PDB file of C-alpha atoms in Angstrom:
ATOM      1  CA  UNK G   1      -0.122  23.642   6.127  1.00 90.00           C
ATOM      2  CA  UNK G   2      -3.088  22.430   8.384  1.00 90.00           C
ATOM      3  CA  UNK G   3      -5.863  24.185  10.572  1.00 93.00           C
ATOM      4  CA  UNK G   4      -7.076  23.204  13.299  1.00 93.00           C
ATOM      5  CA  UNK G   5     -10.920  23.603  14.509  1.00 94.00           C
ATOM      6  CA  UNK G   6     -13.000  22.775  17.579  1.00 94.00           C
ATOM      7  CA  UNK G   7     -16.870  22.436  17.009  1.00 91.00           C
ATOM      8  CA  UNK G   8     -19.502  21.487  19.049  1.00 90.00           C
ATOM      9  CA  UNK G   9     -18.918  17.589  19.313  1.00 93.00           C
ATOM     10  CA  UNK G  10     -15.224  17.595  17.110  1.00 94.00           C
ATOM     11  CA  UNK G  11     -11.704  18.855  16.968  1.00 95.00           C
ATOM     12  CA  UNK G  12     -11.200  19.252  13.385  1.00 94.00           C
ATOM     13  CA  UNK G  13      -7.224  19.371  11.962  1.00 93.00           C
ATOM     14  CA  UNK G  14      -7.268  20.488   8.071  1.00 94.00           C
ATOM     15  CA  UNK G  15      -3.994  18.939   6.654  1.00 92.00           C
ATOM     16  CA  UNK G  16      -2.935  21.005   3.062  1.00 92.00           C
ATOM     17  CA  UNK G  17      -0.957  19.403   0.443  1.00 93.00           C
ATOM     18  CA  UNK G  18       1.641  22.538  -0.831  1.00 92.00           C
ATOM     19  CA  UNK G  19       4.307  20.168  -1.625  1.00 83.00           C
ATOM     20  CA  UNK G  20       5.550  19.390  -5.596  1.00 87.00           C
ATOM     21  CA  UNK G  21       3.019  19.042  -7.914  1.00 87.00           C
ATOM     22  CA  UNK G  22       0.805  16.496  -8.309  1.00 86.00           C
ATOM     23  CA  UNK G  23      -0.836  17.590  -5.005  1.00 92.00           C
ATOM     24  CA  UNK G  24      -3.206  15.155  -2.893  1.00 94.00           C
ATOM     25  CA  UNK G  25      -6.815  16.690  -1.941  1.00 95.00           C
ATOM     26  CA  UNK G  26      -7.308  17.950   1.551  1.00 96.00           C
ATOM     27  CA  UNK G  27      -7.276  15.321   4.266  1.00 96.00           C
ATOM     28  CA  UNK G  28      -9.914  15.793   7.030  1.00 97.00           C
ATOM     29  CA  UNK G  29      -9.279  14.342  10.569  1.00 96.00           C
ATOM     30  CA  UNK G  30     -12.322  14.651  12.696  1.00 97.00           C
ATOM     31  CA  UNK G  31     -11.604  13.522  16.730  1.00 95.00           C
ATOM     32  CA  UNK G  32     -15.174  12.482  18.441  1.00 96.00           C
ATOM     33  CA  UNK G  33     -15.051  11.611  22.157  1.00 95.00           C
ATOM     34  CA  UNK G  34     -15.288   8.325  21.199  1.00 96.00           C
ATOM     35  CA  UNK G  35     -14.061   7.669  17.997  1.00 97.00           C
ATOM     36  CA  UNK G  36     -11.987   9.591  14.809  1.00 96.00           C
ATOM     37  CA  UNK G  37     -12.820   9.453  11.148  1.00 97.00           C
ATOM     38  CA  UNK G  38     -10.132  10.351   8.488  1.00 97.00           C
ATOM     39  CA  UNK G  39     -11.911  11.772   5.246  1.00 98.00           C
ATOM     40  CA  UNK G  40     -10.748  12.298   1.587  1.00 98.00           C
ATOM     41  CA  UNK G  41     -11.889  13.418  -1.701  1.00 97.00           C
ATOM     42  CA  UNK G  42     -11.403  11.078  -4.760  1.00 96.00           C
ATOM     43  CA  UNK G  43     -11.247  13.283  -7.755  1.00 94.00           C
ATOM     44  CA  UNK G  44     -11.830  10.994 -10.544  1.00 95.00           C
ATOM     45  CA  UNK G  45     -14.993   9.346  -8.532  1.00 97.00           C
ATOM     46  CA  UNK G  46     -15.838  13.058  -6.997  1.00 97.00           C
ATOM     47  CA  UNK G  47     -16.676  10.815  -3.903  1.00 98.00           C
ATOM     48  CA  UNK G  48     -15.414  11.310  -0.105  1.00 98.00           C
ATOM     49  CA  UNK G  49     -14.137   8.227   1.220  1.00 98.00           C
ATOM     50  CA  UNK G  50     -14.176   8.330   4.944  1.00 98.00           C
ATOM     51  CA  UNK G  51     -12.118   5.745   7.268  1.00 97.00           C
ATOM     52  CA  UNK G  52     -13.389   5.512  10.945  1.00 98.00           C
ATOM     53  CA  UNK G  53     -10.865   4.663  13.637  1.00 97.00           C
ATOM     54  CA  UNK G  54     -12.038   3.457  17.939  1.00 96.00           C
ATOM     55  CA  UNK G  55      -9.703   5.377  20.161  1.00 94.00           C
ATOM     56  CA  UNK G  56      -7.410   1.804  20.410  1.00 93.00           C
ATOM     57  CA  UNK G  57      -6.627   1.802  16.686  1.00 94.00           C
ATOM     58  CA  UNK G  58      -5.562   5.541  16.789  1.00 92.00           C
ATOM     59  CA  UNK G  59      -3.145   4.583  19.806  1.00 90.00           C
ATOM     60  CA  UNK G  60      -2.181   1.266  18.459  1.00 91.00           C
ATOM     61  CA  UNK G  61      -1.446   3.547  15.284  1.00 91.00           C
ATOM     62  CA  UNK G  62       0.428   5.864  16.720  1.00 88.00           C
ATOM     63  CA  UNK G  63       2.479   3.332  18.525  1.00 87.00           C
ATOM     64  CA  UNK G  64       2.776   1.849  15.210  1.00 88.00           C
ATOM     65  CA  UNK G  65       4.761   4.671  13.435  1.00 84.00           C
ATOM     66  CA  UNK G  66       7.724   4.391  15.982  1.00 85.00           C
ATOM     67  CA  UNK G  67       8.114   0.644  16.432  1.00 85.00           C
ATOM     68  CA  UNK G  68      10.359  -1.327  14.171  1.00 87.00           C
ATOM     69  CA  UNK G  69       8.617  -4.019  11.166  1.00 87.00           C
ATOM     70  CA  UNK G  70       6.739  -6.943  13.223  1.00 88.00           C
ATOM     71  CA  UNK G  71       3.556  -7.783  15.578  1.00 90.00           C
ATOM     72  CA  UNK G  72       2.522  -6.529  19.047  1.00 86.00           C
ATOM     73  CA  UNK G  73      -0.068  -6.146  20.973  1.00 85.00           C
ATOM     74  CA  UNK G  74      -0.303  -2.985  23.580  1.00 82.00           C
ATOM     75  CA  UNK G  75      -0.908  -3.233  27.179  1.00 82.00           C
ATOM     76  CA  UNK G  76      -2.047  -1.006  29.484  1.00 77.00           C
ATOM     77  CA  UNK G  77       0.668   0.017  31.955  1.00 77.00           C
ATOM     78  CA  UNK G  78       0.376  -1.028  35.952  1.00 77.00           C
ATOM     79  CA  UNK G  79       0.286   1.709  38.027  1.00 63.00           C
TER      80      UNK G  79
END
């Protein structure tokens, strides 16, 4: 299950862990205009660790997840 939110300066997407059991805390993706944060709670430390992405690493990352295993390098596309 996820939600997803729009605030003032953020779109917010809630992502819900209802699969088997031992379920993961609530992951909390947070797109800025010019940058997006992924943030998690650690139960044993009770801490939220927070990753912070610039708009090229969420592309590059998405590009990632559909290219087979080795290096590359994306270029913008002549028009």
């Amino acid at each position: 299950m996820f939600t997803i939110e729009h605030d003032f300066d953020a779109t917010v997407v809630t992502i819900v862990d209802e699969g088997e059991t031992p379920l993961q805390e609530d992951v909390i993706i947070s797109a800025f205009a010019e940058c997006v944060t992924v943030e998690q709670l650690d139960p044993r430390t009770d801490r939220v660790h927070k990753i912070t992405f610039s708009l090229q690493q969420l592309r590059d990352l998405g590009a990632a997840l559909d290219l087979p295993e080795g290096a590359y390098r994306l270029t913008p596309v002549d028009e």
